[in-house]
Amino acid sequence: MSNTLLDTPIEFLKGVGTARADLLKTELSVFKFGDLLYKFPFRYVDKSTFQTIKDLSYDGVSAQLKGTLVSLELVKGANNRRRLVGLFKDSSGFVELIWFQRAKVLSEILVAGAKYVLYGQLKIYKGKKSFAHPELELLEKAEKSIKGAFDPVYYTTEKLSGRGLDAKGIRKCMVALFEKLSKRDIVENLPEYLLSSLKLMGKYDALKEVHFPTSQATLEAAQKRLKFEELFYMQMRLLQTKAIRKRDIKGFVFEIVGEKFNRFFAEKLPFTLTGAQKRVIKEIRADLGSGIHMNRLVQGDVGSGKTMVALMCMLIAIDNGFQNCMMAPTEILARQHYQSVMEYVSGLGIRVAFLSGTVKGKKRAELLKMLAAGDIDILIGTHALIEDPVIFKNLGLAIIDEQHRFGVEQRAKLWRKNPAGPPHVLVMTATPIPRTLAMTLYGDLDVSVIDELPPGRKDVTTKHFTETRRPHVLNFMHHEIKKGRQIYVVYPLIEESEKLDLQNLNSGYEMLLQYFPPENFNISVLHGKMKPKDKDFEMERFVSGKTHIMVATTVIEVGVNVPNASVMIIENSERFGLSQLHQLRGRVGRGAEQSYCILMTSYKVSKEGRERIDTMVRTNNGFEIAEADMQLRGAGNIEGVQQSGYMDFAIANLATDTPILTAARHIAEKILHADSALEDPKNAIIRREIVKMHKKHKNYGRIS
Ligand code: ADP
Ligand code: MG
């Protein structure tokens, strides 16, 4: 079913032509009529309501005013550049207008004394209100053009605007497009039974309505339909990938729970598992025994005990004669896993080894030989584990800790390490991710959630202080050290300037030395530029309690476990993202003591920085923090999301469309459950759409 109109090259649209078409291609990836159709407005302006100048009260607010352009003047600036300055008046007062670009042209178009509708973003500087580059439309004309209640505003770029394709110009293109377009050109891609049961608008109507809304209610209905369609097919794709993998890939069967597991459980397990840990281990065990290939995500808050879950699963693999590997994103974390696993399994006759870039020469060669011969049961390390020459004899289970630093590509590499076939894969997140993101990023994985912390954990008390409270903070540090506790002081990584980083860290260290002199106190320093050997040395001194304070950059962020450390001081905390702050805070509160997290900031903090700090002070719950993070930054900016390739939504928004996504996934599951091959005639439309997707995404169905 080819669709000639939608496939028409964009240069043939009325008012476009070759020059603009070239720009549309490079700037917006619009090649054909159909591409333009899917460039949806990012907001709408209600043309029927106006504000008054008097009531505009904060910087950055969008405003629509009705009034008179009182005066207009071209002014020559210092560097000979002209700017256009105007004065605008409505019934409540005056406001200044200013244009730096196209000043001359605009001075000839705009008419002083005429009535206009003004649209722009208010600027308030030192109490004075102004608009830079407002859009003005003659009132008379504006009133004529108020067809619908809302005007769509399209995303555009500076280059496009320069060619007349500003938001308004794109709107004109859309009008031209819809003059050509009729219902016949738009193929409905949701089956009738879904449209009626979910009360969804038809596709053509929805497309027309989002571009040319007639009322708030119909606009919302149209958006809902298009969002549903987008999320539904994304979920279909993920769930089918998962189903195909389950059908086509045989997983090793771990039939027994044997001696190693049972002995560990009876003799070694240093605590009682939480209910959540038990449940998750059970879920994993069911996978491992099923003959289906496991690809499971374990989500759990910081400190929920994911490592123990991983270890117990590895014991099952060993009982069934398989090897294991566990990958961590940093050397320090990998070593720490190595040490704790060694301790846990000592005396059980399990062979544990460590591999990272620092293991070289003869030692490495020896290790690789043992690995290939099957003489190593658990290999722990960094991403060196998936580098080429590393080959296992029979890798049964691969555990990836703190997933978001490992890409899909790296997950795939693991598969080739094992001549015996694809190992079961267990992915563990460092911090929780919002449910909608989990459904998308890991939509093809099964998910287990550890939603319970080990008993006796006290919530970390979190405080926010500015520099004026420094003496108080130093006193508090003294106090805690006297009680036998240890303290982290963390400095941000400033990506643009590693030098500045170290400066910060070093001056912080110098400052601390004055208050904690070497005669009585020991301080460790740790940063990314240090040699691994020195890092280990400093870390080890802190872990064993020889040093009181650990001054570090974020290298300690993930996973590090020193239960006696009870204070986390984060300097310039406004520079950190929420999940990073939460991860850092998770380094304390690991023992029985009351722990503290102190967020230091400068006096001036941006609105968003302030919200992050407030969120941290308000809650200890990682799932809540993850959600707040997504609301603050938008889904597209969360780590790992960009690379996923699942995020190029034309209209859906994961941060706000949770209910639609949840419904879409639920319905996709139900349909596939009842009709896995989509053979039922009533699902023919879905099947056809998915075939189309296959063609578009060449990698579709590729196993990762
Ligand atoms: P995370 O989920 O952040 O990786 P860890 O696995 O590092 O957490 O566990 C955090 C701490 O909690 C460790 O010191 C670990 O020994 C301890 N722990 C794990 N499970 C339990 C439990 N059921 N009871 C008590 N302590 C536990
Ligand atoms: Mg961990």
XYZ file of C-alpha atoms and ligand atoms in Angstrom:
732
model
C 0.000 0.000 0.000
C 2.108 2.839 -1.135
C 1.028 6.261 -0.243
C 1.908 8.615 -2.992
C 0.836 11.876 -1.451
C 2.685 11.365 1.831
C 5.734 10.196 -0.112
C 5.844 13.357 -2.212
C 9.163 15.197 -1.791
C 8.788 18.254 0.404
C 10.019 20.688 -2.276
C 6.736 20.155 -4.092
C 4.668 21.578 -1.279
C 3.216 24.977 -2.077
C 5.491 27.714 -0.776
C 8.494 25.481 -0.100
C 10.707 25.127 -3.161
C 14.251 23.763 -3.321
C 16.115 26.177 -1.054
C 13.668 25.837 1.819
C 13.338 22.123 1.180
C 17.079 21.700 1.635
C 16.854 23.481 4.959
C 13.858 21.450 6.063
C 15.837 18.314 5.315
C 18.975 19.300 7.176
C 17.356 21.134 10.058
C 14.278 19.049 10.786
C 14.780 15.826 8.805
C 11.670 16.619 6.819
C 12.066 15.024 3.387
C 8.527 14.213 2.393
C 5.003 15.452 2.980
C 4.566 12.631 5.458
C 7.531 13.796 7.551
C 6.070 17.254 7.883
C 2.749 15.821 8.947
C 4.438 14.306 12.000
C 6.085 17.511 13.148
C 3.595 18.286 15.857
C 3.212 21.619 17.629
C 5.073 21.689 20.922
C 2.583 24.053 22.443
C -0.540 25.995 21.662
C -1.388 29.612 22.109
C -4.847 30.393 23.238
C -5.669 33.301 20.965
C -8.795 34.338 22.742
C -7.328 35.420 26.053
C -4.962 38.265 26.764
C -2.954 39.199 29.816
C -2.242 42.727 30.958
C 1.204 44.216 31.399
C 0.500 44.986 35.038
C -0.236 41.362 35.859
C 2.868 39.899 34.267
C 4.874 39.188 37.344
C 7.802 36.919 36.703
C 10.808 36.680 34.450
C 10.389 34.350 31.494
C 6.596 34.115 31.526
C 4.944 33.785 28.111
C 2.553 36.578 27.433
C -0.072 37.573 24.920
C -1.043 41.211 25.004
C -3.421 43.435 23.097
C -2.449 47.078 22.774
C -0.829 49.887 20.842
C 2.694 50.193 19.568
C 3.271 53.723 20.835
C 6.690 54.434 19.394
C 9.418 52.794 17.365
C 13.032 53.871 16.921
C 16.149 52.517 15.244
C 19.082 53.047 17.603
C 22.743 52.737 16.694
C 24.712 50.742 19.225
C 28.350 51.001 20.239
C 29.619 48.563 17.599
C 27.605 50.252 14.894
C 24.931 47.570 15.000
C 21.434 48.832 14.880
C 18.720 47.740 17.190
C 15.052 48.519 17.093
C 13.416 49.830 20.254
C 9.701 50.209 20.745
C 7.200 51.094 23.422
C 4.002 49.092 23.797
C 0.973 50.142 25.792
C -2.124 48.324 26.959
C -4.906 49.335 29.327
C -2.687 48.645 32.347
C 0.690 50.126 31.494
C 3.742 50.280 29.258
C 6.460 47.839 28.325
C 9.637 48.197 26.287
C 10.272 46.107 23.170
C 13.635 45.435 21.628
C 14.919 43.678 18.504
C 18.582 43.083 17.776
C 18.086 41.063 14.621
C 16.377 42.203 11.445
C 16.046 45.643 13.048
C 15.997 47.558 9.771
C 13.470 45.264 8.087
C 11.131 45.303 11.059
C 11.357 49.078 11.412
C 9.875 49.282 7.941
C 7.136 46.747 8.531
C 5.890 47.754 11.954
C 3.764 50.862 12.277
C 3.980 53.151 15.286
C 0.529 54.084 16.540
C -1.145 50.901 15.229
C -2.926 48.326 17.369
C -1.204 44.965 17.683
C -1.397 41.604 19.339
C 1.951 40.963 20.976
C 3.291 37.549 21.719
C 6.551 36.985 23.585
C 8.476 36.042 26.660
C 8.693 38.654 29.361
C 12.027 39.725 30.675
C 12.306 41.395 34.050
C 15.645 42.965 34.744
C 16.181 45.101 37.835
C 12.446 45.503 38.132
C 12.030 46.705 34.558
C 9.794 44.747 32.188
C 10.631 44.272 28.522
C 10.267 41.899 25.585
C 13.127 40.932 23.315
C 12.086 39.818 19.829
C 8.346 39.682 20.478
C 6.062 38.670 17.627
C 3.623 41.394 16.635
C 0.546 40.897 14.513
C -1.809 43.677 13.512
C -4.870 43.355 15.706
C -7.229 43.578 12.785
C -5.475 40.726 11.022
C -5.094 38.677 14.171
C -8.792 38.866 14.903
C -9.601 37.598 11.428
C -7.260 34.668 11.755
C -8.705 33.430 15.015
C -10.369 30.442 13.453
C -9.846 27.873 16.138
C -9.422 28.585 19.786
C -5.740 27.657 19.710
C -2.821 28.427 17.544
C -0.230 25.714 17.208
C 3.374 26.724 17.774
C 5.961 24.669 15.902
C 9.534 24.009 16.727
C 11.893 25.678 14.315
C 15.520 26.730 14.101
C 17.326 29.985 13.524
C 18.314 28.975 9.992
C 14.758 28.071 9.089
C 13.434 31.276 10.606
C 15.917 33.216 8.523
C 14.292 31.670 5.447
C 10.795 32.585 6.530
C 10.135 29.246 8.144
C 9.629 30.473 11.668
C 6.814 28.993 13.738
C 4.331 30.887 11.622
C 5.982 29.860 8.374
C 5.774 26.217 9.323
C 2.141 26.743 10.206
C 1.617 28.016 6.648
C 3.254 24.882 5.246
C 0.894 22.833 7.353
C -2.087 24.688 5.898
C -0.767 23.960 2.406
C -0.300 20.315 3.324
C -3.829 19.916 4.616
C -5.209 21.555 1.487
C -3.849 18.546 -0.398
C -4.489 15.927 2.223
C -7.720 14.028 2.497
C -8.935 11.203 4.663
C -8.028 8.706 1.923
C -4.352 9.555 2.222
C -4.187 8.563 5.860
C -4.205 4.871 6.596
C -5.804 4.017 9.896
C -3.302 1.894 11.795
C -5.284 0.917 14.858
C -7.971 -1.741 14.521
C -11.585 -0.751 14.809
C -12.135 -2.743 17.986
C -9.400 -0.796 19.788
C -10.668 2.538 18.551
C -14.135 1.837 19.824
C -13.245 0.131 23.090
C -10.733 2.819 24.017
C -12.837 5.621 22.542
C -9.965 6.815 20.409
C -10.282 9.339 17.630
C -9.633 8.156 14.076
C -6.183 8.818 12.728
C -7.023 11.423 10.089
C -9.219 13.395 12.447
C -6.584 13.273 15.151
C -3.861 14.516 12.826
C -6.026 17.339 11.626
C -7.054 18.263 15.127
C -3.515 18.490 16.544
C -2.488 20.819 13.771
C -5.715 22.804 13.689
C -7.385 22.428 17.046
C -11.000 23.372 17.405
C -11.365 23.125 21.165
C -9.394 22.110 24.212
C -11.365 18.894 24.583
C -10.978 17.722 20.995
C -7.319 18.679 21.007
C -6.732 16.527 24.053
C -8.604 13.636 22.498
C -6.485 13.937 19.365
C -3.260 14.037 21.341
C -4.329 11.036 23.340
C -4.999 9.036 20.194
C -1.623 9.861 18.641
C 0.279 9.268 21.855
C -1.430 5.960 22.332
C -0.586 4.874 18.819
C 3.056 5.750 19.279
C 3.443 4.097 22.668
C 1.397 1.084 21.705
C 3.594 0.254 18.738
C 6.746 0.842 20.725
C 5.509 -1.641 23.322
C 4.449 -4.085 20.619
C 7.948 -3.951 19.258
C 9.579 -4.515 22.637
C 7.229 -7.261 23.685
C 7.619 -9.053 20.372
C 11.387 -8.875 20.657
C 11.070 -10.417 24.068
C 8.670 -13.090 22.838
C 10.882 -13.992 19.882
C 13.896 -14.255 22.151
C 12.020 -16.478 24.525
C 10.818 -18.664 21.714
C 14.029 -18.931 19.717
C 16.819 -18.889 22.235
C 17.315 -21.819 24.474
C 18.542 -20.977 27.918
C 20.774 -23.246 29.948
C 18.671 -25.140 32.417
C 19.851 -24.922 35.999
C 17.933 -27.825 37.372
C 19.237 -28.171 40.863
C 19.821 -26.083 43.900
C 22.845 -27.873 45.184
C 25.610 -28.088 47.695
C 27.191 -24.661 47.263
C 23.933 -22.818 47.526
C 22.684 -24.837 50.459
C 25.926 -24.685 52.380
C 26.201 -20.960 51.829
C 22.666 -20.521 52.993
C 23.149 -22.618 56.118
C 26.671 -21.667 57.118
C 27.658 -18.394 55.550
C 24.770 -16.048 54.975
C 25.505 -13.301 57.510
C 21.929 -12.044 57.833
C 18.352 -12.997 57.148
C 17.273 -12.134 53.627
C 14.563 -9.544 53.335
C 11.220 -10.645 51.967
C 11.922 -8.747 48.775
C 15.311 -10.403 48.309
C 13.727 -13.818 48.765
C 11.008 -13.050 46.280
C 13.440 -11.804 43.659
C 15.734 -14.809 44.090
C 12.683 -16.997 43.598
C 11.734 -15.150 40.408
C 15.236 -15.584 39.076
C 15.344 -19.241 40.049
C 12.135 -19.847 38.153
C 13.733 -18.329 35.030
C 16.908 -20.324 35.427
C 15.056 -23.582 35.716
C 12.682 -22.978 32.842
C 14.829 -23.584 29.784
C 14.025 -20.104 28.590
C 16.803 -17.606 28.217
C 16.775 -15.130 31.101
C 17.167 -11.435 30.479
C 16.104 -9.827 33.709
C 16.448 -6.437 35.274
C 16.684 -6.162 39.033
C 15.624 -2.752 40.220
C 16.325 -1.813 43.781
C 17.087 1.231 45.779
C 20.591 1.994 46.941
C 21.473 -0.386 49.768
C 18.607 -2.791 49.133
C 21.053 -5.679 48.907
C 21.289 -6.431 45.212
C 24.777 -7.876 45.543
C 23.594 -10.699 47.780
C 20.854 -11.565 45.305
C 23.466 -11.711 42.565
C 25.747 -13.899 44.619
C 23.074 -16.429 45.453
C 22.140 -16.731 41.797
C 25.762 -17.342 40.917
C 25.856 -20.141 43.468
C 22.970 -21.823 41.671
C 24.865 -21.572 38.396
C 27.947 -23.098 40.003
C 25.886 -25.923 41.465
C 24.850 -26.692 37.919
C 28.381 -26.702 36.597
C 28.479 -23.260 35.038
C 30.771 -20.272 35.247
C 29.689 -16.753 36.197
C 30.857 -13.273 35.589
C 29.999 -10.038 37.277
C 30.764 -6.716 35.670
C 30.949 -3.383 37.440
C 31.406 0.039 35.889
C 34.484 1.075 37.860
C 37.668 -0.553 39.038
C 37.013 0.361 42.650
C 33.569 -1.106 42.632
C 34.703 -4.241 40.854
C 37.447 -4.760 43.423
C 35.021 -4.255 46.210
C 32.672 -6.833 44.771
C 35.625 -9.150 44.378
C 36.640 -8.740 47.997
C 33.190 -9.190 49.433
C 32.415 -12.202 47.237
C 35.752 -13.777 48.241
C 34.856 -13.346 51.879
C 31.325 -14.622 51.488
C 32.314 -17.831 49.725
C 35.546 -18.589 51.534
C 35.782 -22.225 52.519
C 33.193 -23.323 49.979
C 35.739 -24.333 47.374
C 34.660 -21.732 44.876
C 37.267 -20.254 42.578
C 36.923 -16.483 42.294
C 39.110 -14.306 40.099
C 39.463 -10.633 39.273
C 40.043 -9.079 35.875
C 40.447 -5.471 34.834
C 42.718 -3.447 32.602
C 45.246 -3.429 35.400
C 45.692 -7.192 35.336
C 48.440 -7.659 32.787
C 51.179 -9.864 31.414
C 51.717 -13.321 32.771
C 49.022 -12.973 35.382
C 46.461 -12.121 32.759
C 47.545 -14.891 30.420
C 47.334 -17.379 33.242
C 43.895 -16.177 34.198
C 42.556 -16.343 30.652
C 43.845 -19.882 30.342
C 42.111 -20.924 33.539
C 38.936 -19.243 32.415
C 38.884 -21.073 29.097
C 39.630 -24.342 30.882
C 36.718 -23.818 33.258
C 38.937 -23.469 36.303
C 37.337 -20.243 37.419
C 33.783 -20.212 38.796
C 33.260 -16.518 39.289
C 35.048 -13.836 37.351
C 34.571 -10.335 38.663
C 35.796 -7.224 36.915
C 35.297 -4.155 34.837
C 34.323 -3.991 31.179
C 37.684 -5.668 30.535
C 35.543 -8.794 30.896
C 33.962 -8.244 27.529
C 37.093 -7.334 25.675
C 38.016 -9.647 22.909
C 40.463 -12.278 24.057
C 38.385 -13.175 27.076
C 36.666 -16.501 26.420
C 34.821 -18.609 28.926
C 34.426 -22.352 28.884
C 30.793 -22.332 29.863
C 29.507 -19.033 31.095
C 26.077 -19.672 32.556
C 25.212 -16.375 34.137
C 26.398 -12.847 33.469
C 25.632 -10.174 35.997
C 25.902 -6.551 35.025
C 25.936 -4.281 38.036
C 24.894 -0.656 37.757
C 23.567 -1.094 34.251
C 23.256 2.433 33.021
C 26.920 2.637 32.204
C 26.773 -0.399 29.979
C 25.179 0.075 26.595
C 23.016 -2.380 24.740
C 25.984 -3.044 22.461
C 28.067 -4.185 25.403
C 25.321 -6.467 26.589
C 25.377 -8.054 23.144
C 29.124 -8.564 23.250
C 28.772 -10.771 26.273
C 27.021 -13.312 24.160
C 30.004 -13.873 21.991
C 32.250 -14.675 24.923
C 30.792 -18.018 25.372
C 31.176 -20.858 22.887
C 28.600 -22.814 24.861
C 25.821 -20.353 23.966
C 24.207 -17.237 25.367
C 24.471 -16.940 29.143
C 21.565 -15.854 31.272
C 21.774 -12.133 31.872
C 20.943 -10.299 35.061
C 21.117 -6.549 34.947
C 21.129 -4.550 38.166
C 20.407 -0.823 38.278
C 22.404 1.507 40.471
C 19.448 3.616 41.377
C 15.803 3.095 40.606
C 14.474 4.418 37.343
C 10.893 5.593 36.853
C 8.412 2.940 35.870
C 7.698 4.448 32.472
C 11.373 4.497 31.647
C 11.856 0.930 32.809
C 9.011 -0.126 30.542
C 10.755 1.524 27.641
C 14.481 1.204 28.159
C 14.147 -2.294 29.495
C 10.807 -3.078 27.944
C 12.172 -6.286 26.454
C 13.483 -7.470 29.810
C 11.631 -9.048 32.673
C 11.758 -6.885 35.751
C 12.147 -7.728 39.420
C 11.903 -5.071 42.068
C 13.560 -5.149 45.494
C 11.254 -2.745 47.229
C 12.396 -3.249 50.788
C 15.527 -2.237 52.680
C 17.239 -4.526 55.200
C 15.752 -4.084 58.663
C 17.132 -1.572 61.122
C 18.138 0.922 58.483
C 17.536 4.438 59.627
C 16.722 7.009 57.008
C 19.673 9.243 56.344
C 19.035 12.721 57.736
C 19.638 15.230 54.968
C 20.414 18.917 55.492
C 21.149 21.765 53.177
C 23.714 24.373 54.243
C 25.404 27.301 52.595
C 28.985 28.401 53.244
C 27.988 30.567 56.230
C 27.291 27.354 58.157
C 30.751 25.916 57.491
C 31.918 26.269 61.126
C 28.866 24.363 62.240
C 29.599 21.605 59.723
C 33.232 21.342 60.820
C 32.165 21.067 64.448
C 29.759 18.367 63.554
C 32.477 16.456 61.727
C 34.678 16.599 64.829
C 31.828 15.350 66.900
C 31.116 12.369 64.649
C 34.777 11.389 64.327
C 35.035 11.463 68.118
C 32.207 8.943 68.209
C 34.299 6.693 65.970
C 32.529 7.430 62.689
C 34.036 8.143 59.293
C 33.181 10.891 56.855
C 33.086 11.362 53.098
C 33.620 14.784 51.573
C 32.788 14.754 47.873
C 33.610 17.325 45.224
C 31.861 17.510 41.867
C 33.440 16.501 38.626
C 33.441 19.530 36.407
C 33.547 18.021 32.973
C 34.879 21.050 31.158
C 37.794 21.338 33.479
C 39.519 18.491 35.191
C 42.061 20.991 36.389
C 39.434 22.977 38.209
C 38.231 19.755 39.743
C 41.514 19.008 41.312
C 41.868 22.588 42.421
C 38.580 22.328 44.192
C 39.465 19.040 45.726
C 42.921 20.171 46.755
C 41.816 23.416 48.321
C 39.118 21.511 50.154
C 41.740 19.118 51.393
C 43.994 21.979 52.526
C 41.102 23.539 54.374
C 40.294 20.265 56.120
C 43.935 19.773 57.098
C 43.745 22.959 59.140
C 40.820 21.692 61.135
C 41.900 18.078 61.238
C 45.684 18.239 61.662
C 47.749 15.148 60.759
C 48.873 14.697 64.364
C 45.386 13.619 65.337
C 43.565 12.781 62.130
C 44.075 10.882 58.913
C 42.587 11.939 55.643
C 42.366 9.882 52.432
C 42.248 11.556 49.063
C 40.820 9.899 46.003
C 40.332 11.170 42.483
C 40.107 9.866 38.946
C 43.591 10.937 37.890
C 45.309 8.710 40.444
C 46.973 5.426 39.537
C 44.815 2.410 40.324
C 47.372 1.245 42.867
C 47.214 4.534 44.738
C 43.451 4.538 44.559
C 43.310 1.093 46.070
C 45.712 2.131 48.784
C 43.673 5.170 49.774
C 40.411 3.282 49.538
C 41.775 0.448 51.617
C 42.932 2.856 54.337
C 39.439 4.250 54.555
C 37.682 0.879 54.387
C 39.824 -0.488 57.198
C 39.161 2.574 59.337
C 42.699 3.918 59.301
C 41.560 7.244 57.911
C 38.785 9.375 59.337
C 37.896 11.387 56.311
C 37.747 10.493 52.636
C 38.056 13.495 50.369
C 37.058 12.432 46.885
C 35.600 13.290 43.539
C 32.666 11.255 42.332
C 34.821 8.190 41.722
C 33.311 6.852 44.916
C 29.804 7.445 43.712
C 28.655 4.016 42.813
C 28.430 0.998 45.031
C 31.219 1.602 47.530
C 30.375 0.074 50.869
C 31.900 1.290 54.153
C 29.279 0.716 56.857
C 31.147 2.725 59.488
C 30.983 5.879 57.409
C 28.044 7.885 58.669
C 28.448 11.338 57.195
C 28.366 12.292 53.530
C 29.219 15.899 52.810
C 28.634 16.931 49.223
C 30.315 20.160 48.179
C 28.741 22.309 45.448
C 25.898 19.870 45.572
C 23.861 22.035 43.197
C 26.179 20.784 40.445
C 25.078 17.174 40.818
C 22.143 15.462 39.197
C 19.484 13.921 41.405
C 20.345 10.304 40.814
C 23.985 11.061 41.493
C 23.112 12.791 44.761
C 20.985 9.851 45.750
C 23.753 7.413 44.862
C 26.226 9.416 46.928
C 23.879 9.612 49.878
C 23.529 5.864 49.610
C 27.166 5.512 50.653
C 26.097 6.280 54.229
C 23.329 4.784 56.307
C 24.773 1.326 55.686
C 25.478 0.536 59.318
C 23.259 0.682 62.378
C 24.194 4.299 63.181
C 22.133 7.351 62.394
C 23.715 8.808 59.281
C 23.783 12.275 57.772
C 23.997 13.774 54.351
C 24.993 17.414 54.197
C 24.403 19.239 50.949
C 26.628 22.281 50.723
C 25.786 24.897 48.118
C 26.859 28.385 47.325
C 24.437 31.098 48.278
C 23.026 31.451 44.795
C 21.427 28.347 43.339
C 19.340 28.050 40.169
C 15.664 27.187 40.416
C 16.277 23.676 39.167
C 19.253 23.195 41.466
C 17.085 24.328 44.332
C 14.405 21.806 43.415
C 16.942 19.005 43.353
C 18.233 19.943 46.787
C 14.683 20.229 48.145
C 13.799 16.815 46.746
C 16.819 15.275 48.464
C 15.938 16.892 51.768
C 12.320 15.795 51.431
C 12.703 12.097 50.661
C 14.997 9.098 50.937
C 12.976 7.011 48.532
C 14.917 6.282 45.360
C 11.850 5.562 43.282
C 10.380 8.919 44.242
C 13.638 10.670 43.476
C 13.880 9.007 40.087
C 10.401 10.208 39.256
C 11.198 13.764 40.380
C 14.373 13.662 38.315
C 12.441 12.771 35.199
C 9.870 15.473 35.842
C 12.620 18.045 36.277
C 14.769 17.095 33.331
C 12.405 15.358 30.954
C 12.815 11.722 30.014
C 15.218 12.405 27.181
C 17.897 13.695 29.505
C 18.036 10.745 31.837
C 21.230 8.752 31.551
C 21.033 5.899 29.089
C 17.874 7.146 27.415
C 19.480 8.847 24.439
C 21.415 5.775 23.383
C 18.407 3.533 23.614
C 16.962 4.688 20.308
C 13.494 4.142 21.695
C 12.976 7.759 22.488
C 12.329 9.521 19.220
C 8.734 10.226 19.988
C 6.833 12.572 17.744
C 4.267 13.352 20.401
C 4.462 11.071 23.438
C 6.268 12.267 26.541
C 7.402 9.656 29.031
C 7.582 12.145 31.854
C 3.914 12.992 31.614
C 2.188 10.201 29.728
C 2.440 7.456 32.306
C -1.257 6.498 32.198
C -1.282 6.201 28.400
C 1.941 4.195 28.385
C 0.693 1.868 31.079
C -2.505 1.277 29.150
C -0.613 0.784 25.886
C 1.667 -1.823 27.417
C -1.184 -3.605 29.083
C -3.164 -3.803 25.858
C -0.143 -4.871 23.806
C 0.507 -7.659 26.315
C -3.092 -8.775 26.151
C -3.155 -8.868 22.372
C 0.109 -10.798 22.099
C -0.961 -13.154 24.811
C -4.127 -14.093 22.923
C -2.689 -13.916 19.421
C 1.106 -14.104 19.551
C 1.611 -14.274 15.781
C -1.093 -11.681 15.120
C -2.992 -14.064 12.874
C -6.477 -13.165 14.011
C -8.074 -11.124 11.193
C -9.097 -8.462 13.666
C -5.397 -7.816 14.301
C -4.460 -7.634 10.629
C -3.954 -3.890 10.835
C -1.514 -4.292 13.701
C 0.351 -6.980 11.846
C 0.647 -4.840 8.749
C 1.920 -1.893 10.776
C 4.548 -4.033 12.444
C 5.773 -5.363 9.107
C 6.167 -1.743 8.078
C 8.170 -1.107 11.244
C 10.377 -4.099 10.460
C 11.332 -2.460 7.225
C 12.000 0.878 8.827
C 14.065 -0.401 11.714
C 16.448 -2.827 10.132
C 17.666 -3.909 13.534
C 14.240 -4.831 14.664
C 14.200 -8.128 16.407
C 17.951 -8.192 16.709
C 18.802 -9.715 20.007
C 20.688 -7.589 22.441
P 22.961 -2.314 46.647
O 21.603 -2.838 46.390
O 23.004 -0.847 46.728
O 23.987 -2.882 45.698
P 24.425 -3.849 48.568
O 24.228 -5.126 47.912
O 25.755 -3.186 48.450
O 23.322 -2.832 48.114
O 24.029 -4.035 50.100
C 24.135 -2.983 51.008
C 24.501 -3.478 52.383
O 23.427 -4.172 52.962
C 25.678 -4.435 52.411
O 26.491 -4.094 53.506
C 25.035 -5.785 52.619
O 25.871 -6.669 53.265
C 23.835 -5.433 53.445
N 22.690 -6.343 53.321
C 22.208 -6.867 52.194
N 21.118 -7.618 52.431
C 20.894 -7.579 53.767
C 19.927 -8.156 54.642
N 18.958 -8.933 54.187
N 20.018 -7.893 55.959
C 20.987 -7.084 56.422
N 21.942 -6.523 55.662
C 21.901 -6.744 54.344
Mg 25.420 -2.371 44.432
